[in-house]
Amino acid sequence: MDIHCRIFLKDNIVLKKINSDRFLGRGPIKILYPGIGISDNDTGIGSIGRIDHPEIHGNTVISMHPHINDEILSYFRTGKAEHSDSEGFVKIIGKKTLMLMKAGSSFFHEEKIIGEGEPLEGLQIFIRPGKKDLKPEVVFLDLENLHSENSWRLFGSPNAETTFQFGSQTWLYDMKLLKGNEAQLPQLPKEKLTVLLYVFQGSVMVNGEIDLSKKDSLLIQDEPIGITASEDAELVLFVTDENGEIYKGGMYSGNQM
């Protein structure tokens, strides 16, 4: 068994913990290919291609660069950046302003990290589209509240119910679970879905035996779980239909094997 992935079996429920040391990279941006250690032939899990966790201090420019057939969600929790792209958008993102870039056939963007007061920390989530070479699109979402406390918030889906609409069967939720509180998975839109629970900050205990801390994640396949916050914890929930139509050839989101 891969030392970076532990398998827990209880009452016929199989849960796979992906340890934080699975992340790659020595710089301020750490990269997780969630399928490594889980699958023998795919670096992603369904439509979840790659998860970056940047922690950037000071002023930094990530110069103009391309994406092809990636859907990239910028989910920053502290700090801010000035975004500009080949579609003509220039906008400050961070904290309560999230962004989804649907690269499609071709897309270029640049990020200027504004290192004033606090570092830029968050996630850049690379989702696989349902089809190749879709039309490029950029969508912004202004959150009413920075956190959703003790309740799951759906902020991305394949449907018009959310501002962020993915081209594949993908759903994203977040929640700040306060210390001592308990939660379960949200009611999912259908059966036979694969779930990845990611700890962005803090720590939780799952089913009374699986301890998850910052940058740890847990793979859950269509099974109920119980989550208890050991301390205030910011959680992100990735949900994918592995049987749905998925294009795995994206520049960054695609299978790297």
C-alpha positions as a Python dict, from the first residue, in 0.01 Angstrom:
ca = {
    (1, 'M'): (0, 0, 0),
    (2, 'D'): (126, 348, -82),
    (3, 'I'): (262, 511, 236),
    (4, 'H'): (95, 840, 141),
    (5, 'C'): (-251, 679, 131),
    (6, 'R'): (-411, 491, 421),
    (7, 'I'): (-721, 275, 375),
    (8, 'F'): (-977, 250, 655),
    (9, 'L'): (-1240, -27, 650),
    (10, 'K'): (-1530, -26, 895),
    (11, 'D'): (-1880, -171, 855),
    (12, 'N'): (-1801, -241, 486),
    (13, 'I'): (-1727, 130, 426),
    (14, 'V'): (-1395, 192, 252),
    (15, 'L'): (-1234, 534, 308),
    (16, 'K'): (-896, 634, 167),
    (17, 'K'): (-694, 906, 338),
    (18, 'I'): (-453, 1106, 119),
    (19, 'N'): (-184, 1254, 341),
    (20, 'S'): (-65, 1613, 302),
    (21, 'D'): (285, 1492, 207),
    (22, 'R'): (137, 1377, -124),
    (23, 'F'): (169, 1737, -247),
    (24, 'L'): (448, 1808, -495),
    (25, 'G'): (659, 2121, -540),
    (26, 'R'): (921, 2309, -340),
    (27, 'G'): (800, 2663, -407),
    (28, 'P'): (501, 2855, -272),
    (29, 'I'): (254, 2656, -485),
    (30, 'K'): (204, 2293, -379),
    (31, 'I'): (39, 2055, -628),
    (32, 'L'): (-182, 1754, -557),
    (33, 'Y'): (-271, 1497, -821),
    (34, 'P'): (-541, 1319, -620),
    (35, 'G'): (-542, 1001, -827),
    (36, 'I'): (-178, 910, -763),
    (37, 'G'): (-174, 625, -513),
    (38, 'I'): (-545, 566, -573),
    (39, 'S'): (-544, 466, -939),
    (40, 'D'): (-290, 281, -1153),
    (41, 'N'): (-379, 471, -1471),
    (42, 'D'): (-504, 821, -1384),
    (43, 'T'): (-349, 1109, -1190),
    (44, 'G'): (-696, 1254, -1130),
    (45, 'I'): (-1018, 1123, -982),
    (46, 'G'): (-1304, 1151, -1228),
    (47, 'S'): (-1333, 1519, -1321),
    (48, 'I'): (-1102, 1631, -1037),
    (49, 'G'): (-777, 1670, -1227),
    (50, 'R'): (-545, 1864, -999),
    (51, 'I'): (-554, 2077, -682),
    (52, 'D'): (-301, 2354, -620),
    (53, 'H'): (-261, 2506, -271),
    (54, 'P'): (-64, 2833, -305),
    (55, 'E'): (73, 3027, -8),
    (56, 'I'): (240, 3334, -160),
    (57, 'H'): (395, 3607, 52),
    (58, 'G'): (478, 3946, -98),
    (59, 'N'): (429, 4087, -446),
    (60, 'T'): (456, 3823, -717),
    (61, 'V'): (363, 3813, -1085),
    (62, 'I'): (261, 3485, -1246),
    (63, 'S'): (312, 3597, -1603),
    (64, 'M'): (75, 3539, -1894),
    (65, 'H'): (49, 3167, -1971),
    (66, 'P'): (-187, 2936, -2160),
    (67, 'H'): (-449, 2682, -2061),
    (68, 'I'): (-620, 2440, -2296),
    (69, 'N'): (-924, 2232, -2197),
    (70, 'D'): (-896, 2312, -1825),
    (71, 'E'): (-1165, 2459, -1602),
    (72, 'I'): (-981, 2644, -1325),
    (73, 'L'): (-1156, 2772, -1014),
    (74, 'S'): (-962, 3029, -811),
    (75, 'Y'): (-1072, 2990, -448),
    (76, 'F'): (-858, 3229, -242),
    (77, 'R'): (-929, 3265, 131),
    (78, 'T'): (-673, 3532, 222),
    (79, 'G'): (-496, 3797, 17),
    (80, 'K'): (-585, 3920, -329),
    (81, 'A'): (-462, 3919, -688),
    (82, 'E'): (-520, 4123, -1002),
    (83, 'H'): (-638, 3891, -1278),
    (84, 'S'): (-608, 3970, -1651),
    (85, 'D'): (-674, 3740, -1944),
    (86, 'S'): (-711, 3692, -2318),
    (87, 'E'): (-1088, 3745, -2293),
    (88, 'G'): (-1027, 4107, -2188),
    (89, 'F'): (-1112, 4078, -1818),
    (90, 'V'): (-913, 4267, -1554),
    (91, 'K'): (-1042, 4221, -1199),
    (92, 'I'): (-926, 4193, -839),
    (93, 'I'): (-1004, 3848, -697),
    (94, 'G'): (-962, 3700, -350),
    (95, 'K'): (-1154, 3620, -32),
    (96, 'K'): (-1513, 3700, -130),
    (97, 'T'): (-1457, 3723, -508),
    (98, 'L'): (-1401, 3383, -667),
    (99, 'M'): (-1333, 3312, -1034),
    (100, 'L'): (-1391, 3026, -1277),
    (101, 'M'): (-1185, 3023, -1597),
    (102, 'K'): (-1319, 2780, -1858),
    (103, 'A'): (-1021, 2759, -2090),
    (104, 'G'): (-1173, 2549, -2367),
    (105, 'S'): (-982, 2553, -2695),
    (106, 'S'): (-736, 2828, -2588),
    (107, 'F'): (-704, 3076, -2302),
    (108, 'F'): (-425, 3293, -2155),
    (109, 'H'): (-415, 3464, -1815),
    (110, 'E'): (-186, 3648, -1574),
    (111, 'E'): (-209, 3695, -1197),
    (112, 'K'): (-41, 3979, -1005),
    (113, 'I'): (-30, 3886, -637),
    (114, 'I'): (-85, 4196, -423),
    (115, 'G'): (121, 4130, -111),
    (116, 'E'): (-34, 4389, 117),
    (117, 'G'): (-118, 4295, 474),
    (118, 'E'): (-157, 3920, 434),
    (119, 'P'): (-34, 3642, 204),
    (120, 'L'): (-238, 3497, -78),
    (121, 'E'): (-359, 3153, 27),
    (122, 'G'): (-628, 2939, -125),
    (123, 'L'): (-686, 2674, -388),
    (124, 'Q'): (-668, 2665, -763),
    (125, 'I'): (-886, 2374, -862),
    (126, 'F'): (-838, 2216, -1205),
    (127, 'I'): (-1161, 2050, -1319),
    (128, 'R'): (-1182, 1840, -1633),
    (129, 'P'): (-1445, 1953, -1884),
    (130, 'G'): (-1707, 1722, -2024),
    (131, 'K'): (-1598, 1786, -2383),
    (132, 'K'): (-1290, 1900, -2571),
    (133, 'D'): (-1245, 2253, -2711),
    (134, 'L'): (-1543, 2429, -2557),
    (135, 'K'): (-1576, 2807, -2593),
    (136, 'P'): (-1356, 3000, -2344),
    (137, 'E'): (-1546, 3176, -2066),
    (138, 'V'): (-1466, 3363, -1744),
    (139, 'V'): (-1717, 3388, -1458),
    (140, 'F'): (-1686, 3575, -1126),
    (141, 'L'): (-1876, 3506, -805),
    (142, 'D'): (-1911, 3761, -523),
    (143, 'L'): (-1986, 3576, -200),
    (144, 'E'): (-2229, 3733, 44),
    (145, 'N'): (-2032, 3585, 335),
    (146, 'L'): (-1669, 3475, 350),
    (147, 'H'): (-1761, 3150, 529),
    (148, 'S'): (-2063, 2927, 561),
    (149, 'E'): (-2049, 2821, 926),
    (150, 'N'): (-2156, 2466, 1017),
    (151, 'S'): (-2349, 2424, 692),
    (152, 'W'): (-2238, 2311, 346),
    (153, 'R'): (-2251, 2579, 75),
    (154, 'L'): (-2282, 2469, -288),
    (155, 'F'): (-2086, 2709, -511),
    (156, 'G'): (-2021, 2507, -826),
    (157, 'S'): (-2224, 2249, -1019),
    (158, 'P'): (-2315, 2140, -1374),
    (159, 'N'): (-2648, 2321, -1345),
    (160, 'A'): (-2795, 2672, -1355),
    (161, 'E'): (-2858, 2658, -979),
    (162, 'T'): (-2503, 2791, -927),
    (163, 'T'): (-2315, 3085, -1080),
    (164, 'F'): (-2022, 2853, -1149),
    (165, 'Q'): (-2130, 2587, -1398),
    (166, 'F'): (-1887, 2313, -1490),
    (167, 'G'): (-1885, 2134, -1824),
    (168, 'S'): (-1867, 1798, -1645),
    (169, 'Q'): (-2064, 1627, -1369),
    (170, 'T'): (-1887, 1809, -1086),
    (171, 'W'): (-2010, 1974, -766),
    (172, 'L'): (-1811, 2185, -516),
    (173, 'Y'): (-1912, 2272, -160),
    (174, 'D'): (-1741, 2447, 129),
    (175, 'M'): (-1803, 2493, 501),
    (176, 'K'): (-1634, 2631, 812),
    (177, 'L'): (-1704, 2375, 1082),
    (178, 'L'): (-1657, 2534, 1422),
    (179, 'K'): (-1475, 2348, 1700),
    (180, 'G'): (-1686, 2077, 1861),
    (181, 'N'): (-1955, 2083, 1594),
    (182, 'E'): (-2052, 1780, 1388),
    (183, 'A'): (-2155, 1744, 1025),
    (184, 'Q'): (-2232, 1485, 763),
    (185, 'L'): (-2205, 1500, 387),
    (186, 'P'): (-2465, 1718, 216),
    (187, 'Q'): (-2750, 1554, 31),
    (188, 'L'): (-2584, 1468, -299),
    (189, 'P'): (-2765, 1516, -632),
    (190, 'K'): (-2759, 1147, -723),
    (191, 'E'): (-2618, 810, -622),
    (192, 'K'): (-2284, 648, -708),
    (193, 'L'): (-2084, 970, -677),
    (194, 'T'): (-1723, 995, -561),
    (195, 'V'): (-1640, 1253, -293),
    (196, 'L'): (-1309, 1406, -188),
    (197, 'L'): (-1312, 1586, 147),
    (198, 'Y'): (-1027, 1841, 169),
    (199, 'V'): (-911, 2020, 484),
    (200, 'F'): (-801, 2370, 391),
    (201, 'Q'): (-745, 2486, 750),
    (202, 'G'): (-780, 2330, 1094),
    (203, 'S'): (-847, 1966, 1174),
    (204, 'V'): (-1138, 1722, 1193),
    (205, 'M'): (-1208, 1365, 1300),
    (206, 'V'): (-1407, 1143, 1063),
    (207, 'N'): (-1612, 852, 1198),
    (208, 'G'): (-1432, 884, 1531),
    (209, 'E'): (-1106, 737, 1401),
    (210, 'I'): (-966, 923, 1098),
    (211, 'D'): (-777, 1240, 1187),
    (212, 'L'): (-748, 1495, 906),
    (213, 'S'): (-537, 1810, 931),
    (214, 'K'): (-447, 2093, 693),
    (215, 'K'): (-391, 1967, 334),
    (216, 'D'): (-509, 1614, 417),
    (217, 'S'): (-799, 1473, 218),
    (218, 'L'): (-1029, 1174, 233),
    (219, 'L'): (-1176, 980, -61),
    (220, 'I'): (-1533, 865, -2),
    (221, 'Q'): (-1736, 664, -248),
    (222, 'D'): (-2111, 704, -205),
    (223, 'E'): (-2105, 633, 170),
    (224, 'P'): (-2225, 831, 475),
    (225, 'I'): (-1967, 971, 718),
    (226, 'G'): (-1961, 1176, 1036),
    (227, 'I'): (-1726, 1474, 1071),
    (228, 'T'): (-1634, 1638, 1403),
    (229, 'A'): (-1424, 1954, 1421),
    (230, 'S'): (-1124, 1911, 1654),
    (231, 'E'): (-1066, 2284, 1604),
    (232, 'D'): (-1223, 2540, 1371),
    (233, 'A'): (-1186, 2382, 1027),
    (234, 'E'): (-1233, 2512, 674),
    (235, 'L'): (-1343, 2228, 448),
    (236, 'V'): (-1386, 2192, 72),
    (237, 'L'): (-1588, 1907, -73),
    (238, 'F'): (-1526, 1784, -429),
    (239, 'V'): (-1796, 1565, -580),
    (240, 'T'): (-1761, 1391, -917),
    (241, 'D'): (-1947, 1136, -1125),
    (242, 'E'): (-1672, 908, -1250),
    (243, 'N'): (-1916, 755, -1499),
    (244, 'G'): (-2004, 1092, -1652),
    (245, 'E'): (-1855, 1228, -1973),
    (246, 'I'): (-1506, 1365, -1896),
    (247, 'Y'): (-1227, 1489, -2123),
    (248, 'K'): (-894, 1385, -1970),
    (249, 'G'): (-661, 1560, -2214),
    (250, 'G'): (-649, 1908, -2060),
    (251, 'M'): (-313, 2085, -2036),
    (252, 'Y'): (-308, 2079, -1654),
    (253, 'S'): (-627, 1899, -1550),
    (254, 'G'): (-569, 1602, -1778),
    (255, 'N'): (-417, 1265, -1695),
    (256, 'Q'): (-40, 1313, -1660),
    (257, 'M'): (54, 945, -1698),
}
